[in-house]
């Protein structure tokens, strides 16, 4: 009998296992696209947009080329430009702030809640009310970090009180709900990314925007097609080339059919991690009423580098999300941090480390990871 290799490399995210499950369906859907040859804005794109809208309870879904464009497009549709402030957590992937800076607007960095890592309402209020006088507050970009909805019940009244737009960057959180509602229930627009490693990922780049605003959706459809008007050769605004390929839409339709089942599996993995590790590290905290989707399972410990090394020695990847919050990165260092400061972000970045998380992580491998963490921290 073959002995199981206790140092066999563990994938951080196992796309091969997911493909093995869906292979016949995905292969057939790809073949269908190869047969009909409508590679751009084919029927699968419309079918996927309708299915996603139903899934998250949005009136409209506009797919696009990636999760970064999904942020740029609504900001552009709202006319966000030089002199405008967009409030965004620094504890996020760089794309959240990049979308703002690319439009020549100013990202103003906001601190996060120490337990959920999502935008801290008090820090948001301080940032808006203390906004530099040469900037006009326009948009709040919340981020549903690591797969957990932001605190929309508390954030939204602050956004409305100041007459701002709410854009939910749900690239990591699409599928997460708060009291049964998706972020679009609160936001003017919510976005996601279909980058392969995201919980609902395709086999390339892709993204989508969700909104209940039909006029915004029309503008987004124009913007993703070079600013097209009703006449294909009369462009009415400056836009982008930002469409989701038909092939990727076909793949996503297959993956969407098992998405809820995968979210349940991710939650079972998280429950076992939490039970096994709570005594040894700070396990992730989920806000009351939130159904998380665990895009990334992140713990805190005093010695993340030592833990990363110990896990790495036995083939377990444990990346650090995120050692350099955006306000500490070279390209973003000159943008303002909000009046609330960055104390929580700056503390969490030194302690956070993430463990493998995906729906196909078997119990034996979970136990191997839990035991390795415990041994390393003794
Ligand atoms: C991945 C990600 C994005 C960008 O998505 P892409 O599809 O890679 O462009 C934006 N925001 C957050 C929080 C992300 O994690």
XYZ file of C-alpha atoms and ligand atoms in Angstrom:
393
model
C 0.000 0.000 0.000
C 1.206 3.515 -0.789
C 1.907 5.611 2.262
C 0.250 9.008 2.134
C 2.934 11.657 1.712
C 2.607 13.901 4.714
C 4.592 16.618 2.959
C 2.617 16.532 -0.309
C 2.079 20.111 -1.493
C -1.351 21.463 -0.600
C -2.907 23.836 -3.153
C -4.018 27.175 -1.702
C -7.035 27.030 -4.023
C -7.827 23.792 -5.884
C -9.173 24.645 -9.333
C -8.283 21.158 -10.597
C -10.667 19.508 -8.128
C -13.451 21.859 -9.168
C -12.806 21.148 -12.859
C -12.877 17.397 -12.200
C -16.356 17.832 -10.738
C -17.694 20.035 -13.573
C -15.662 18.722 -16.510
C -18.418 17.262 -18.670
C -20.648 20.325 -18.274
C -17.855 22.874 -18.801
C -16.448 21.000 -21.809
C -19.898 20.807 -23.412
C -20.563 24.518 -22.837
C -17.186 25.480 -24.343
C -17.927 23.256 -27.346
C -21.265 25.027 -27.804
C -19.465 28.373 -28.037
C -16.947 26.906 -30.505
C -19.897 25.765 -32.607
C -21.802 29.072 -32.637
C -18.696 31.296 -32.945
C -20.140 34.397 -31.252
C -17.135 35.005 -29.032
C -18.023 38.566 -27.975
C -21.418 39.281 -26.353
C -22.821 35.902 -27.380
C -26.013 34.473 -25.852
C -24.139 33.010 -22.865
C -23.191 36.536 -21.748
C -26.849 37.608 -21.600
C -27.819 34.337 -19.932
C -25.106 34.780 -17.297
C -26.030 38.428 -16.650
C -29.665 37.416 -16.080
C -28.657 34.525 -13.807
C -26.320 36.717 -11.729
C -28.967 39.438 -11.378
C -31.432 36.866 -10.063
C -28.819 35.375 -7.759
C -27.959 38.629 -5.987
C -31.321 40.373 -6.307
C -30.136 43.201 -8.589
C -32.341 44.615 -11.348
C -29.405 44.781 -13.774
C -26.059 43.074 -14.295
C -23.442 44.397 -16.696
C -20.495 42.073 -17.231
C -17.067 43.428 -18.172
C -13.443 42.446 -18.714
C -12.233 42.223 -15.091
C -12.951 43.271 -11.516
C -10.835 46.422 -11.815
C -12.809 47.695 -14.808
C -15.960 46.824 -12.843
C -14.876 49.579 -10.410
C -13.671 52.027 -13.064
C -16.864 51.836 -15.136
C -19.406 53.040 -12.526
C -16.974 55.694 -11.194
C -16.616 56.927 -14.787
C -20.383 56.786 -15.349
C -20.846 58.991 -12.273
C -18.331 61.480 -13.685
C -15.793 60.966 -10.901
C -12.649 62.856 -11.885
C -9.895 65.232 -10.723
C -10.754 67.010 -7.473
C -13.155 64.296 -6.293
C -12.556 62.207 -3.171
C -13.448 58.519 -3.035
C -13.238 56.944 0.425
C -11.750 53.434 0.374
C -10.179 51.070 2.906
C -6.407 50.810 2.665
C -6.595 47.184 3.816
C -7.560 45.821 0.378
C -6.113 44.716 -2.925
C -4.508 47.653 -4.797
C -7.175 47.593 -7.540
C -9.724 49.249 -5.221
C -7.643 52.439 -5.052
C -6.196 52.060 -8.534
C -9.615 52.460 -10.164
C -10.016 55.796 -8.363
C -6.515 57.105 -9.125
C -6.740 56.109 -12.784
C -9.697 58.495 -13.176
C -7.537 61.235 -11.608
C -9.746 61.311 -8.539
C -8.204 61.002 -5.067
C -8.493 57.869 -2.958
C -8.849 58.873 0.702
C -7.890 55.898 2.849
C -10.155 54.754 5.659
C -9.301 52.385 8.513
C -10.989 49.029 9.103
C -12.759 47.308 11.969
C -10.275 45.159 13.951
C -12.523 42.083 13.940
C -14.011 42.005 10.431
C -11.313 43.992 8.543
C -14.080 45.872 6.754
C -14.499 49.660 6.553
C -14.849 51.130 10.031
C -17.912 53.428 10.150
C -16.332 55.853 12.652
C -13.201 56.113 10.525
C -15.360 56.734 7.439
C -17.215 59.535 9.173
C -13.952 61.115 10.327
C -12.513 60.879 6.798
C -15.563 62.496 5.174
C -15.910 65.228 7.783
C -12.154 65.895 7.797
C -11.801 65.691 4.003
C -9.101 68.075 2.655
C -10.831 71.279 1.510
C -9.492 71.041 -2.062
C -11.395 67.769 -2.579
C -15.125 67.167 -3.113
C -16.450 64.000 -1.441
C -18.236 61.899 -4.099
C -18.212 58.146 -3.479
C -17.662 55.631 -0.684
C -16.106 52.406 -1.938
C -16.702 49.696 0.644
C -14.809 46.423 0.241
C -16.234 43.046 1.304
C -12.806 41.823 2.344
C -11.881 38.131 2.499
C -15.485 37.170 1.648
C -17.470 38.966 4.317
C -20.074 41.714 3.726
C -19.147 45.125 5.091
C -21.323 46.622 7.842
C -23.843 48.121 5.405
C -26.509 48.852 8.006
C -24.110 51.271 9.701
C -22.161 52.539 6.674
C -25.121 53.361 4.426
C -26.708 56.077 6.631
C -23.311 57.848 6.802
C -23.011 57.706 3.003
C -26.568 59.041 2.507
C -26.238 61.735 5.153
C -23.367 63.228 3.143
C -25.105 62.807 -0.223
C -22.488 60.384 -1.577
C -22.715 57.289 -3.797
C -21.984 53.830 -2.387
C -19.928 51.456 -4.530
C -19.426 47.973 -3.062
C -16.198 46.304 -4.219
C -17.349 42.735 -3.743
C -14.552 41.083 -5.750
C -13.868 38.902 -2.699
C -17.378 38.952 -1.287
C -19.774 38.124 -4.112
C -22.241 35.660 -2.576
C -21.865 36.953 0.967
C -25.054 38.280 2.547
C -26.018 40.428 5.528
C -29.419 39.505 6.979
C -30.084 37.593 3.773
C -29.355 40.570 1.478
C -26.483 40.979 -0.970
C -24.484 44.276 -0.891
C -26.503 45.655 -3.831
C -29.446 45.943 -1.435
C -27.592 48.978 0.053
C -25.142 50.060 -2.658
C -25.796 52.164 -5.772
C -23.605 49.660 -7.581
C -21.794 46.509 -6.472
C -19.045 44.742 -8.377
C -17.283 41.423 -8.571
C -14.245 39.840 -10.218
C -14.144 36.489 -11.989
C -10.348 36.182 -11.696
C -9.714 32.413 -11.412
C -8.784 32.506 -7.703
C -11.931 34.388 -6.640
C -14.748 32.277 -5.192
C -16.727 32.562 -8.450
C -13.897 32.599 -10.987
C -13.611 31.880 -14.690
C -10.613 30.623 -16.714
C -9.194 34.050 -17.494
C -10.198 37.579 -16.556
C -13.757 38.771 -16.079
C -15.927 41.001 -13.920
C -19.444 42.310 -13.409
C -21.357 45.286 -12.061
C -24.755 44.984 -10.352
C -27.228 47.832 -10.010
C -30.915 48.634 -9.632
C -30.427 51.847 -11.639
C -31.500 51.190 -15.259
C -29.994 54.440 -16.512
C -26.639 53.628 -14.919
C -26.771 50.140 -16.473
C -27.342 51.672 -19.940
C -24.372 53.999 -19.467
C -22.225 51.065 -18.300
C -23.198 49.035 -21.399
C -22.177 51.977 -23.564
C -18.918 52.557 -21.670
C -17.816 48.911 -21.933
C -18.248 49.206 -25.755
C -16.066 52.282 -26.417
C -18.903 54.625 -25.434
C -21.194 53.437 -28.210
C -24.540 55.107 -28.888
C -27.494 53.523 -30.676
C -25.614 53.886 -33.985
C -22.633 51.508 -33.777
C -20.373 54.024 -35.539
C -21.465 57.093 -33.589
C -19.786 56.923 -30.212
C -21.396 59.271 -27.734
C -18.824 59.173 -24.921
C -15.226 58.083 -24.339
C -15.339 54.509 -23.110
C -13.273 51.348 -22.814
C -13.077 47.995 -24.505
C -14.229 45.981 -21.512
C -16.403 42.984 -22.247
C -16.639 39.518 -20.745
C -15.839 36.830 -23.355
C -18.664 34.471 -24.298
C -16.385 31.523 -23.468
C -15.856 32.811 -19.927
C -19.593 33.393 -19.522
C -20.229 29.781 -20.559
C -17.729 28.551 -17.949
C -19.262 30.802 -15.284
C -22.775 29.472 -15.980
C -21.502 26.029 -15.104
C -19.697 27.211 -11.979
C -22.686 29.279 -10.824
C -24.777 26.088 -10.771
C -22.649 24.724 -7.881
C -21.724 28.062 -6.247
C -24.112 27.786 -3.278
C -22.990 24.212 -2.652
C -19.363 25.396 -2.734
C -20.095 28.229 -0.305
C -21.598 25.691 2.110
C -18.444 23.556 1.754
C -16.219 26.600 2.406
C -18.198 27.332 5.553
C -17.699 23.741 6.763
C -13.934 24.123 6.270
C -13.984 27.451 8.145
C -15.982 25.930 11.014
C -13.422 23.128 11.417
C -10.493 25.552 11.205
C -12.150 27.804 13.788
C -12.799 24.909 16.170
C -9.260 23.554 15.778
C -7.379 26.825 15.970
C -9.305 29.236 18.227
C -7.132 28.384 21.226
C -3.893 29.119 19.370
C -4.492 32.101 17.072
C -7.074 34.816 16.520
C -9.490 33.106 14.153
C -11.645 35.210 11.792
C -14.630 36.969 13.338
C -17.909 37.089 11.434
C -20.371 39.910 12.074
C -23.857 38.945 13.326
C -26.190 38.325 10.390
C -23.412 37.762 7.834
C -23.135 34.622 5.721
C -19.451 34.731 4.681
C -18.076 32.990 1.594
C -14.448 32.697 2.778
C -12.637 33.977 -0.291
C -9.589 33.989 1.989
C -9.321 32.499 5.493
C -7.128 34.864 7.509
C -5.878 34.409 11.059
C -3.765 36.640 13.290
C -0.741 35.606 15.291
C 2.284 37.307 16.896
C 4.686 35.339 14.681
C 3.235 35.159 11.167
C 6.633 34.799 9.459
C 7.669 31.869 11.649
C 4.290 30.240 11.067
C 4.576 30.786 7.328
C 8.025 29.164 7.318
C 6.844 26.157 9.364
C 3.874 25.601 7.068
C 6.006 26.101 3.951
C 8.442 23.384 5.078
C 5.684 20.790 4.861
C 4.158 22.038 1.622
C 1.381 24.225 3.014
C 1.151 27.674 1.397
C 0.278 30.516 3.789
C 0.427 33.907 2.035
C 0.210 37.199 3.901
C -2.865 39.238 2.900
C -1.816 42.096 3.005
C 1.613 43.018 4.419
C 1.560 46.413 2.657
C -1.802 48.140 2.886
C -2.388 50.415 -0.098
C -1.462 53.645 1.716
C 2.024 52.169 2.325
C 2.653 51.237 -1.311
C 5.020 53.328 -3.443
C 2.445 54.473 -6.002
C -0.129 55.469 -3.373
C 2.045 56.989 -0.648
C 1.094 60.583 -1.576
C -2.667 60.086 -1.286
C -4.312 61.222 1.946
C -5.248 58.970 4.822
C -8.518 59.845 6.513
C -8.704 61.865 9.711
C -9.412 58.636 11.639
C -5.876 57.351 11.061
C -4.721 53.857 10.091
C -4.015 52.282 13.489
C -6.031 49.081 12.976
C -4.787 48.500 9.433
C -1.197 49.074 10.530
C -1.524 46.599 13.407
C -3.370 43.878 11.470
C -0.919 43.924 8.576
C 1.868 42.746 10.913
C -0.137 39.809 12.282
C -2.321 38.506 9.457
C -1.618 35.271 7.587
C -3.943 33.160 5.453
C -4.479 29.395 5.235
C -5.548 27.261 2.251
C -9.293 27.638 1.673
C -11.458 26.104 -1.029
C -14.572 23.912 -1.213
C -12.639 20.720 -2.019
C -10.271 20.793 0.973
C -10.730 17.343 2.534
C -10.925 16.677 6.266
C -7.546 14.900 6.416
C -5.796 17.876 4.810
C -7.647 20.315 7.076
C -6.405 18.314 10.064
C -2.858 18.274 8.718
C -2.984 22.086 8.404
C -4.514 22.534 11.881
C -1.923 20.222 13.490
C 0.955 21.993 11.719
C -0.240 25.404 12.937
C -0.608 24.113 16.515
C 2.869 22.521 16.486
C 4.458 25.657 15.061
C 2.952 27.879 17.744
C 3.766 25.709 20.757
C -9.317 40.884 -7.163
C -9.784 42.166 -6.653
C -10.070 43.243 -7.508
C -9.725 43.253 -8.967
O -10.228 42.227 -9.735
P -9.502 41.832 -11.110
O -10.507 40.958 -11.792
O -8.230 41.122 -10.765
O -9.258 43.082 -11.884
C -10.609 44.398 -6.955
N -10.847 44.500 -5.635
C -10.573 43.498 -4.782
C -10.871 43.673 -3.334
C -10.013 42.307 -5.252
O -9.721 41.325 -4.383
